[in-house]
Coordinates of C-alpha atoms and ligand atoms in Angstrom, one line a residue:
X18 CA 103.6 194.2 29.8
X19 CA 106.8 196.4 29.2
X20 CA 108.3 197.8 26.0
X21 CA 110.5 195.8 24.0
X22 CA 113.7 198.2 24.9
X23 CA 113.2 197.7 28.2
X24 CA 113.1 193.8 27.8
X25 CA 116.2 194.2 25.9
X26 CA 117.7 196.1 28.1
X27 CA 116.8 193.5 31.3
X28 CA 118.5 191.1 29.2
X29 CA 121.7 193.0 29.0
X30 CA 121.5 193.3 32.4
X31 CA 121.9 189.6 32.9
X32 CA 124.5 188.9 30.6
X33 CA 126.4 191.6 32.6
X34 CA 125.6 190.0 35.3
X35 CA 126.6 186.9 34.3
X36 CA 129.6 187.1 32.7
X37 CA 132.3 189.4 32.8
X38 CA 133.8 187.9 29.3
X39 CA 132.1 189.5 26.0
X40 CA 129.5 187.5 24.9
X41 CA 128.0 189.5 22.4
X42 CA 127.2 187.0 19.7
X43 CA 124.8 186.5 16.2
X44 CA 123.8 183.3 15.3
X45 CA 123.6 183.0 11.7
X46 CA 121.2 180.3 10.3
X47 CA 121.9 178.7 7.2
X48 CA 119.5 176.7 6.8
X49 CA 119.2 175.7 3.3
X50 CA 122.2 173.3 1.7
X51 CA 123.7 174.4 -1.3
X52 CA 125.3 171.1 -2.4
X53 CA 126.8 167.8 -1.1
X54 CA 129.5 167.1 -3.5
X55 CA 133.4 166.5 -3.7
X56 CA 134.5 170.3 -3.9
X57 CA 136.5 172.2 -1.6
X58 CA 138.2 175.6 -2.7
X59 CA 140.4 175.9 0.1
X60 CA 141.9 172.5 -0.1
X61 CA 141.8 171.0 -3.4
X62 CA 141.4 174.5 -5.5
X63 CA 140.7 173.6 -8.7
X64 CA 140.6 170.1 -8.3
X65 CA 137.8 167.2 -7.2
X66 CA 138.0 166.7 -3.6
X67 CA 138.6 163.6 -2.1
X68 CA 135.7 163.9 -0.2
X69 CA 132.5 165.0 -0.1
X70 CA 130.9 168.2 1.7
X71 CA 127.5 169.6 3.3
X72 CA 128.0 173.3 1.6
X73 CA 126.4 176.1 3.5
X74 CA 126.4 180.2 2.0
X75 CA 127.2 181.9 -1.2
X76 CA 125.7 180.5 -4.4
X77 CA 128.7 181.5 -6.6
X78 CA 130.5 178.0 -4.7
X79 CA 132.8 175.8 -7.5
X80 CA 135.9 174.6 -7.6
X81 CA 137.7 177.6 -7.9
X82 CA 135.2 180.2 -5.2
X83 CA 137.5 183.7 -4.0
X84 CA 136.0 186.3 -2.2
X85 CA 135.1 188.0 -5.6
X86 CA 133.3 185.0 -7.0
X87 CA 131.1 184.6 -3.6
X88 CA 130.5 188.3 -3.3
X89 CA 128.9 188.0 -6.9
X90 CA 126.8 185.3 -5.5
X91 CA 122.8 185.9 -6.8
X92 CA 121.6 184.5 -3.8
X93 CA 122.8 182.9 0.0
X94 CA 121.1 179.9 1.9
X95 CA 122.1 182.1 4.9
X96 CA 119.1 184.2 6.5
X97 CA 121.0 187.4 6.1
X98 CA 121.3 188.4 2.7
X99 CA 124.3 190.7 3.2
X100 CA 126.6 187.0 3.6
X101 CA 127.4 185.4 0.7
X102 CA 130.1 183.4 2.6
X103 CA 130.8 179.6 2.2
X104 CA 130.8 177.3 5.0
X105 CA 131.2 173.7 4.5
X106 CA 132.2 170.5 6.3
X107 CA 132.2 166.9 5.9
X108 CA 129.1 165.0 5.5
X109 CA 127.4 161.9 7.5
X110 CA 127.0 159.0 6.2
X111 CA 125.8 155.7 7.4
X112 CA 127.3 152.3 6.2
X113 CA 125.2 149.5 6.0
X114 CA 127.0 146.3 7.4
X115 CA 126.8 144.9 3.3
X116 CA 129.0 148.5 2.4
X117 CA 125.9 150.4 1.1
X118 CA 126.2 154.1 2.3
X119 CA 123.4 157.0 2.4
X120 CA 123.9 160.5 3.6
X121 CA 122.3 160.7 7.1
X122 CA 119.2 163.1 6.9
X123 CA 120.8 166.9 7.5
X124 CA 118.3 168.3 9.9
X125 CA 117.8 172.5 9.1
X126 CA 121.0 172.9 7.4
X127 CA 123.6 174.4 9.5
X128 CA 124.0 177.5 12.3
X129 CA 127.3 179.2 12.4
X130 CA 127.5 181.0 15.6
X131 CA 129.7 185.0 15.6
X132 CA 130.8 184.8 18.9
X133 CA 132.7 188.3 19.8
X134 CA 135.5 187.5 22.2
X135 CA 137.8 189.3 23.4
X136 CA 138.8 193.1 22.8
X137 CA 138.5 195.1 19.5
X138 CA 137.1 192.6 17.2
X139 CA 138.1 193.2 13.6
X140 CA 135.7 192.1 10.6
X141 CA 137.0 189.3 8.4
X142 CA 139.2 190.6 5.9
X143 CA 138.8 190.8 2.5
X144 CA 139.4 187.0 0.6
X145 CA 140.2 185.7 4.4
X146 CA 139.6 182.0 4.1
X147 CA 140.3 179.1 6.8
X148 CA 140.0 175.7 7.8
X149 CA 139.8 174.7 11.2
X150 CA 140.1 170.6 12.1
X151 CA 142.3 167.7 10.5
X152 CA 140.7 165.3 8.4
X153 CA 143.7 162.7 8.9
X154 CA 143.8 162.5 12.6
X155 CA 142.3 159.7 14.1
X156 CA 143.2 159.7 17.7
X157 CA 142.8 162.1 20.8
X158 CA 145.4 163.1 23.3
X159 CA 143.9 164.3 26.5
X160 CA 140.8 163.0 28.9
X161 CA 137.0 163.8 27.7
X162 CA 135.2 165.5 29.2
X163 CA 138.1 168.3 29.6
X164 CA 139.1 168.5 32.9
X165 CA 138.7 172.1 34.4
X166 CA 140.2 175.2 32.1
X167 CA 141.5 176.1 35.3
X168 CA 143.8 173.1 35.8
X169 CA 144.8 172.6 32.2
X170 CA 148.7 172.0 32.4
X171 CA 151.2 173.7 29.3
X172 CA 150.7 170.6 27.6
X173 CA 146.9 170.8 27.6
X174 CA 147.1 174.3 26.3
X175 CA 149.3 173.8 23.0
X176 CA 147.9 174.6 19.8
X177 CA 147.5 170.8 18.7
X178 CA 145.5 170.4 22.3
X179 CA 142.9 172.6 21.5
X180 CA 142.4 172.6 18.9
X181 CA 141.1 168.7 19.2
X182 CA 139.0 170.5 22.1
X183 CA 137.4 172.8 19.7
X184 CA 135.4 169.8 18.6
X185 CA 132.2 168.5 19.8
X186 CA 129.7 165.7 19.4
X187 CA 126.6 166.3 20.7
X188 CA 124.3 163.7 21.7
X189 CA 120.4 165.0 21.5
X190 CA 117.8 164.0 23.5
X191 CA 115.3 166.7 23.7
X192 CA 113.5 165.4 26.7
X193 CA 116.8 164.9 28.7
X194 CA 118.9 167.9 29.6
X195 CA 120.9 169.3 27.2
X196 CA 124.5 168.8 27.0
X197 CA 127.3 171.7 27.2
X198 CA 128.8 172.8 24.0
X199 CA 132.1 170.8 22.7
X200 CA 131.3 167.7 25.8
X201 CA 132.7 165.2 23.9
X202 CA 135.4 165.2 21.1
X203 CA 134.5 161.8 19.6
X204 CA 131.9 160.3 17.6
X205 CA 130.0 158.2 19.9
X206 CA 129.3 154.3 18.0
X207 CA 126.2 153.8 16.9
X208 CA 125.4 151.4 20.0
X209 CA 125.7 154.6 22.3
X210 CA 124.0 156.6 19.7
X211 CA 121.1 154.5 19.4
X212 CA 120.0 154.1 23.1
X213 CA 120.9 157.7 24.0
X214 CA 120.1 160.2 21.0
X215 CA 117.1 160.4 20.3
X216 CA 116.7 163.6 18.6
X217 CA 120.6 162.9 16.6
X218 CA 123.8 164.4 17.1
X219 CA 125.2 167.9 16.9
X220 CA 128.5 168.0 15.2
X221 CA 130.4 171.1 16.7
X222 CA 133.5 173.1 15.7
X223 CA 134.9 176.1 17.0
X224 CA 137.7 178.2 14.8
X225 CA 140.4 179.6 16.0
X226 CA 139.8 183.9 16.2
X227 CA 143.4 184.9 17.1
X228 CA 144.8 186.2 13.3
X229 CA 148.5 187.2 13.0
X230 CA 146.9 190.5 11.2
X231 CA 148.6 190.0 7.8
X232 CA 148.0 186.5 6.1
X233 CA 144.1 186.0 4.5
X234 CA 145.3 182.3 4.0
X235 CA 148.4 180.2 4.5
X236 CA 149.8 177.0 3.1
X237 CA 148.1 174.9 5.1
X238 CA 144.9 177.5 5.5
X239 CA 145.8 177.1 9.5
X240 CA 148.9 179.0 10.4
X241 CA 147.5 182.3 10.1
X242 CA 145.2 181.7 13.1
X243 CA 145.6 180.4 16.5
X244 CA 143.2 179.7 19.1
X245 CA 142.9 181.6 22.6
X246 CA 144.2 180.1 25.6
X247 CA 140.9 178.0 26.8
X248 CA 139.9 177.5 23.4
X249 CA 136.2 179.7 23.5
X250 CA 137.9 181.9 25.5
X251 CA 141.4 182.7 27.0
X252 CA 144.0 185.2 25.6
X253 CA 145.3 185.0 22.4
X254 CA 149.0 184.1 21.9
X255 CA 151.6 186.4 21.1
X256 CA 151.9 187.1 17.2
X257 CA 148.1 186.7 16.5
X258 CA 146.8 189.3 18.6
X259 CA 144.2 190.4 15.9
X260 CA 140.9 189.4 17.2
X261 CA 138.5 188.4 14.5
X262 CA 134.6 186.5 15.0
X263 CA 134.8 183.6 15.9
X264 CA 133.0 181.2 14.3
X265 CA 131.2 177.9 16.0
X266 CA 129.5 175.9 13.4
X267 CA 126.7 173.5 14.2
X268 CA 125.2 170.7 12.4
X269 CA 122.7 167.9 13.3
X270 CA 122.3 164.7 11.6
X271 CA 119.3 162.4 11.7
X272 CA 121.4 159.4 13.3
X273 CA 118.3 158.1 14.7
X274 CA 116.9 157.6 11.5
X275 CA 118.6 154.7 11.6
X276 CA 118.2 152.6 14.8
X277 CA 118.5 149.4 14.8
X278 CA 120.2 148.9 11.5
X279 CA 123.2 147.0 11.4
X280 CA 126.2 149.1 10.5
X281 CA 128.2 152.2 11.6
X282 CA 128.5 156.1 11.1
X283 CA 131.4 157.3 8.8
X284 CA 132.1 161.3 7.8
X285 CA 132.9 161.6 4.2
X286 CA 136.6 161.6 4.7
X287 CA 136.4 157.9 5.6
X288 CA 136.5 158.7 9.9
X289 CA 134.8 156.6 11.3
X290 CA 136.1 158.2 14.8
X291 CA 134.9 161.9 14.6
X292 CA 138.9 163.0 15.5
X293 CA 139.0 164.0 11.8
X294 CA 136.6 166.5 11.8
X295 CA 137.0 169.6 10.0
X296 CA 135.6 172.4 8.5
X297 CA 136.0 175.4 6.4
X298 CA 135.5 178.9 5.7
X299 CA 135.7 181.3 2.9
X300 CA 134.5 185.3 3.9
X301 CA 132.2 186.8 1.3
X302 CA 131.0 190.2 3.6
X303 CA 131.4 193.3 2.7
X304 CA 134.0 194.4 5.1
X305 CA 132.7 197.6 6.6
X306 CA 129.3 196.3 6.6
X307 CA 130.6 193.1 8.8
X308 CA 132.7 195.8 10.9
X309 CA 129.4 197.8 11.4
X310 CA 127.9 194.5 12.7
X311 CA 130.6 193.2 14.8
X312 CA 130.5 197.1 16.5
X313 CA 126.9 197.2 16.9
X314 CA 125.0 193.6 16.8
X315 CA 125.6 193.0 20.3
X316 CA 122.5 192.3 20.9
X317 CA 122.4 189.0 24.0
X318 CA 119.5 187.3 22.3
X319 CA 122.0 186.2 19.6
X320 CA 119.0 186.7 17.1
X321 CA 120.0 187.9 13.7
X322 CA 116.5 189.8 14.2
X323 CA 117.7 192.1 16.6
X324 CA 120.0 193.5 14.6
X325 CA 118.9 196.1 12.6
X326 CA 121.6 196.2 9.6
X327 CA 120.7 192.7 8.5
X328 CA 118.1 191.9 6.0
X329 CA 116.1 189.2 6.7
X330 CA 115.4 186.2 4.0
X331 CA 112.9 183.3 4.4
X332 CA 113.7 179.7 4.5
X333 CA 112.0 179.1 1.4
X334 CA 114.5 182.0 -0.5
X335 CA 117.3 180.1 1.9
X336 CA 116.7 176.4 0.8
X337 CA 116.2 177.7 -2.7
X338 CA 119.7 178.6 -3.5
X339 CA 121.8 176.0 -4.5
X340 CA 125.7 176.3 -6.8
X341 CA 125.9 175.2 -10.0
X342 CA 127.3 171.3 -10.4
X343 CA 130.4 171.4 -12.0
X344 CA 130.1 169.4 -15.0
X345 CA 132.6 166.8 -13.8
X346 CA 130.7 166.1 -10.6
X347 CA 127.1 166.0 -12.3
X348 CA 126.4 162.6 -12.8
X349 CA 128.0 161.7 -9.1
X350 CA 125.5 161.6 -6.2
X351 CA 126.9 161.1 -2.8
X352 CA 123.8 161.4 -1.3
X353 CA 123.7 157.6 -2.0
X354 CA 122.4 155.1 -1.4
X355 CA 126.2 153.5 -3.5
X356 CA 128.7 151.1 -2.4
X357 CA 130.9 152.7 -0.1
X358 CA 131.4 156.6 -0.2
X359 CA 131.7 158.9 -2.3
X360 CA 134.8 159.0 -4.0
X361 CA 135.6 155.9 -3.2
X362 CA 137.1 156.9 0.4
X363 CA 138.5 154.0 2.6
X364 CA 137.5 153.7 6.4
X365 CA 140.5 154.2 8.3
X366 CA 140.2 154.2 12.0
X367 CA 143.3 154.4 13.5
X368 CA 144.9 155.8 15.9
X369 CA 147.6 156.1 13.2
X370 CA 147.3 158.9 11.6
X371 CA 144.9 158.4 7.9
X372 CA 146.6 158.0 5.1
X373 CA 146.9 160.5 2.5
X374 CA 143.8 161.0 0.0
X375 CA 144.8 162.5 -3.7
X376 CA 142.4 165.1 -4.9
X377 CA 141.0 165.1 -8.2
X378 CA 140.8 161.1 -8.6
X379 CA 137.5 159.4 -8.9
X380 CA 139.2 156.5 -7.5
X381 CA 140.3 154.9 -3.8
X382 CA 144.4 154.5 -3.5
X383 CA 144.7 150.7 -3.8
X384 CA 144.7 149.0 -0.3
X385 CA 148.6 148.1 -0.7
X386 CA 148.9 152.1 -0.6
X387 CA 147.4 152.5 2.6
X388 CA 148.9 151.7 5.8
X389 CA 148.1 148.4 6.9
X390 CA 145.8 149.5 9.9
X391 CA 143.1 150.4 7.3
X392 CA 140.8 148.0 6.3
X393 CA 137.2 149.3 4.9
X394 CA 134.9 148.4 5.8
X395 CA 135.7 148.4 9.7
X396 CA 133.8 148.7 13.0
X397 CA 134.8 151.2 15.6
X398 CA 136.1 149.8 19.1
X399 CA 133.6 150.8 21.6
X400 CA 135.1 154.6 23.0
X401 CA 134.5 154.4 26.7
X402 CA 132.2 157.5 27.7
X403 CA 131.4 158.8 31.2
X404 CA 128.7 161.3 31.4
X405 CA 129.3 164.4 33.2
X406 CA 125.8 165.3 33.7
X407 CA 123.8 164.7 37.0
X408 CA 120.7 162.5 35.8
X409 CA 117.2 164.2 36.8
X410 CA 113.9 163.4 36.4
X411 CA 112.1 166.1 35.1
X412 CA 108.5 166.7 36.6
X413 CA 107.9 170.1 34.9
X414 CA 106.3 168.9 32.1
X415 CA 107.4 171.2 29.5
X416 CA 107.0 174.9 29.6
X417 CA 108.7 177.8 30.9
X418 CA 111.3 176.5 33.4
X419 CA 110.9 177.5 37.0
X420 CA 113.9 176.8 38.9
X421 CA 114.3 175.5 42.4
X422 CA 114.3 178.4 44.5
X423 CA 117.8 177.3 46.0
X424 CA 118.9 178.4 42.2
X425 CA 116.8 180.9 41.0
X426 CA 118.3 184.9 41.4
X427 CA 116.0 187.5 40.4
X428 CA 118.3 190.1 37.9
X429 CA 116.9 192.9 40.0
X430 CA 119.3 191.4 43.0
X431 CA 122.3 192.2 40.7
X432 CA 124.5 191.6 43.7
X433 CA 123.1 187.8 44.6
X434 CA 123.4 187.1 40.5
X435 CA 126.7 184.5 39.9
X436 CA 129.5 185.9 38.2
X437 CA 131.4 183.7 36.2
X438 CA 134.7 184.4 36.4
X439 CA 136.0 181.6 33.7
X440 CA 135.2 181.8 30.3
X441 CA 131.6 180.9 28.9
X442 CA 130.1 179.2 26.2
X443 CA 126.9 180.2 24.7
X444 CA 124.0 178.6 24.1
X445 CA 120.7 180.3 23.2
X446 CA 117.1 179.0 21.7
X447 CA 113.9 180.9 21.2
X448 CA 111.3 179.4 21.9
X449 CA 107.4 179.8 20.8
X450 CA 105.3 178.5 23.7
X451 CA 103.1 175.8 22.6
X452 CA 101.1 177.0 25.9
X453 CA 100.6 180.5 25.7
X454 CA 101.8 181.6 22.3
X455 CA 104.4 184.1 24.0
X456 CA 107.7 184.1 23.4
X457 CA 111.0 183.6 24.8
X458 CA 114.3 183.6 24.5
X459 CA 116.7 181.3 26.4
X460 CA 120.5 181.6 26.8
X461 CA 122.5 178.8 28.4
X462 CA 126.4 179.3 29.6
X463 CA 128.6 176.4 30.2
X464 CA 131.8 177.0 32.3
X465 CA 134.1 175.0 34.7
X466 CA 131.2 172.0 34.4
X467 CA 128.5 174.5 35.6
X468 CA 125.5 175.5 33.4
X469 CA 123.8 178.9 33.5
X470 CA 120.3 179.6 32.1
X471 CA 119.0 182.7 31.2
X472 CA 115.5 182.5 30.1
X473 CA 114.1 186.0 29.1
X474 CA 110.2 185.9 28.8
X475 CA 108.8 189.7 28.2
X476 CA 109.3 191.2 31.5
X477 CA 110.1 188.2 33.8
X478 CA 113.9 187.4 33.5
X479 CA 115.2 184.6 35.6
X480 CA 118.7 183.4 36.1
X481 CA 119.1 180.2 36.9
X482 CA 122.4 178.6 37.9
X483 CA 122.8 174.8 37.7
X484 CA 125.9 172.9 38.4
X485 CA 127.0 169.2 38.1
X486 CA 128.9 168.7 40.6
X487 CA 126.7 170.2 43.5
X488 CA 123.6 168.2 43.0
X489 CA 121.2 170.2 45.1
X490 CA 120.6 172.4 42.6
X491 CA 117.9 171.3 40.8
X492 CA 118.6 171.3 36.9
X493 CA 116.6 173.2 34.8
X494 CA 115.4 171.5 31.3
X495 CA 114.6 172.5 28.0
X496 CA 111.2 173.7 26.7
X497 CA 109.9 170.0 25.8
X498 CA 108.3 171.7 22.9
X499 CA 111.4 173.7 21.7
X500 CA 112.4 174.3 18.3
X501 CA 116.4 173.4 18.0
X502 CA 118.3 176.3 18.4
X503 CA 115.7 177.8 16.2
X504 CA 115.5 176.0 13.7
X505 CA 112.2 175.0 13.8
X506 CA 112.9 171.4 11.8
X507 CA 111.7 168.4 14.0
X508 CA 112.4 165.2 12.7
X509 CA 109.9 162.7 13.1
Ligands
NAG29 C1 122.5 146.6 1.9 O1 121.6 146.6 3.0 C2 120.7 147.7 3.0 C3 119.9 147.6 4.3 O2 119.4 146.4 4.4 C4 119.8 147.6 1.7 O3 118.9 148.7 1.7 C5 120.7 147.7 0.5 O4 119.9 147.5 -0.7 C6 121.7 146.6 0.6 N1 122.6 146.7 -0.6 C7 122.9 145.8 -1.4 C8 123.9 146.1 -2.5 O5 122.4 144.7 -1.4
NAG30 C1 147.4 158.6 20.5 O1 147.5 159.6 21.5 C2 148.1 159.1 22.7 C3 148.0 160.2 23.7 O2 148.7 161.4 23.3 C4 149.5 158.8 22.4 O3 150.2 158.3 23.5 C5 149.5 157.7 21.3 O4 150.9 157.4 20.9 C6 148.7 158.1 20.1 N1 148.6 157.0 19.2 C7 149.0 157.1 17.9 C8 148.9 155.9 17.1 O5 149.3 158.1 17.4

């Protein structure tokens, strides 16, 4: 048995050695849900939304939330009680094929990921708010899954371009290896969903972190920010050379609640495609407290636990805090089950680009104001998908993964240890063996199509590299047992 510090400082050692991009990261769960309702302070300040949201953070959340109001918040359904920020994006619902929707079963709220790339990250500012995503966009440009980061040509790299890659749809299947982090930037239909995702589907969106250094919002809450080169990773483009967090938000939805009902999956905002996507973000840290963080929470585990400036809350204090319901909203449930969504949103599934939606009515446009490719309610054409991944059977059984010997590198042989040289995404999970009670901490890098575990088990650290287009590695699975990314939720 060795000493926690020197555990910690093995796993250092592997990220070092894994990666010569920062990855020093904190992954914040929020995992109780504020509200589900038609607000959203960014967009429609002041107004009813068109559409409805999940809401994450801050209790002080309304029509009308600035950094004040959320900084005043009595409580956060964040774990760390020093972030009273809002996060929210658009719900899931499913449509019966007779129009009836429900809100899909949220499972553990949301996790938004502070990743620290690249060099001097600054803290949020003060009443810095953005959105990331376009809720009218209904068709995608470029091949899926991305075609190497490498190879991406000046047109792949625009802002427009990746943004649509900084969204991801992750199909779960906890007893099939995991897919990488922003696969797939569509919904897949309910067909594909059904037979594949067993354990529902991640909806993923990355922010841009490259800030012009003077604007906390702009008109259109985007043009203050722009996203690094590769998207995760990459340099950022002249005139937003401010570094800030950057934010990955995850949320999974219950979608197999619902096998073998007829119907389809819409978000809120009528998309039945997943190209609309979007999400927002209003900062409510106090700004030298956040810088402290982003200076000295570096820990690899990603665990909010390992830093010491945080306090801690429970999930009962998380899932207790909930905003007031404005008055106007009170007697509206979008939770369902209604006819249609909430709000009265149309389907439209493109590829044109969705119609406008007015904020603050009640009420759909008529169908003679909307473009004459929307009809509600409509089924999605079937998207074609490939996947990238090499299908293995696992024989393991669950447990502690021990790799193929062709892909295991001890961290002691620092030299023999990959280096990835292109950008990585991050992945990690703690896990509570089910076998042996001892825990573990697993970190999983996607780059260029290749995966890289780290699993970090007290004083045994083990690197594996997997890859999916050299099939002699063998792949290394998920704990069978594992909680989701920590959450602990399993829905049965
Ligand atoms: C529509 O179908 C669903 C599923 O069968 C059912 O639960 C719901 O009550 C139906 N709605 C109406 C208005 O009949
Ligand atoms: C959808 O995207 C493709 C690829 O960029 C483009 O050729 C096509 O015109 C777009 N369709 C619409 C309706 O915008």
């Amino acid at each position: 048995m060795v000493s926690s510090s020197n555990i910690l400082s093995r796993a250092a050692v592997a990220a070092l050695a894994l990666s010569n991009v920062a990855t020093a990261f904190w992954r914040m769960p929020c995992h109780g849900r504020t509200g589900l309702a038609r607000i959203d302070p960014l967009v429609d300040t002041g107004e009813i939304s068109d559409h409805a949201h999940a809401i994450h953070g801050g209790s002080n959340f309304g029509f009308t939330a600035s950094y004040d109001d959320l900084m005043a918040s009595d409580c956060t359904s964040c774990s760390v009680k020093e972030d009273k920020s809002a996060y929210w994006t658009p719900s899931l619902h499913f449509m019966y094929a007779n129009g009836t929707t429900v809100v899909v079963p949220q499972v553990g709220g949301m996790l938004s990921y502070y990743l620290l790339y690249g060099e001097n990250v600054k803290a949020f500012p003060a009443g810095f708010r953005m959105l990331a995503g376009d809720g009218r966009l209904r068709n995608f440009s470029w091949p899926v899954p991305d075609p190497p980061k490498s190879n991406w040509s000046p047109e792949e790299s625009t802002q427009f371009a990746l943004s649509q890659k900084a969204l991801g749809f992750n199909c779960l299947n906890y007893k099939a290896e995991a897919e990488p982090t922003l696969y797939r930037h569509f919904m897949p239909d309910k067909k594909y969903l059904d037979a594949n995702c067993a354990d529902g589907l991640r909806l993923e969106l990355f922010f841009p972190s490259c800030w012009n250094g003077k604007d906390l919002d702009t008109r259109d809450h985007k043009s203050h920010m722009a996203y690094s080169s590769l998207v995760i990773d990459g340099d950022c483009p002249s005139g937003f050379e401010t570094r800030l967090p950057s934010l990955l938000y995850e949320t999974i939805w219950a979608t197999q609640a619902f096998v073998g009902a007829e119907g389809q999956f819409v978000l809120s905002n009528g998309d039945p495609t997943g190209y609309g996507y979007h999400g927002d973000f209003i900062n409510a840290w106090d700004i030298d407290f956040l810088q402290r963080a982003v200076d000295t929470c570096t820990n690899p585990s990603g665990r909010i636990e390992d830093c010491p400036l945080f306090t801690i809350q429970d999930d009962s204090e998380s899932n207790s805090c909930k905003f007031k319901m404005p008055k106007k909203l009170k007697d509206e449930d979008c939770a369902g089950p209604a006819d249609g969504l909430c709000g009265n949103v149309p389907i439209q599934s493109g590829p044109d680009y969705a119609s406008h939606l007015k904020a603050g009515k009640t009420e759909s446009p008529s169908l003679s104001e909307l473009p004459s490719s929307t009809v509600a309610p409509t089924l999605v054409p079937t998207l074609s998908y490939t996947s990238g991944g090499v299908s293995v059977t696992d024989s393991q059984g669950g447990g502690i993964v021990v790799p193929a010997a062709a892909a295991t590198v001890r961290v002691a042989d620092e030299a023999a240890a990959p280096i990835i040289t292109a950008p990585a995404m991050y992945e990690a999970d703690v896990e509570d063996s089910p076998k042996d009670g001892k825990s573990r901490s697993t970190s999983r890098y996607t780059s260029d199509g290749a995966e890289y575990h780290v699993v970090i088990e007290e004083e045994v650290v083990t690197v594996t590299a997997t890859t999916t287009t050299t099939p002699h590695y063998k792949r290394s699975r998920h704990i069978h047992h594992r909680r989701s990314h920590g959450q602990g939720l399993k829905v049965l």
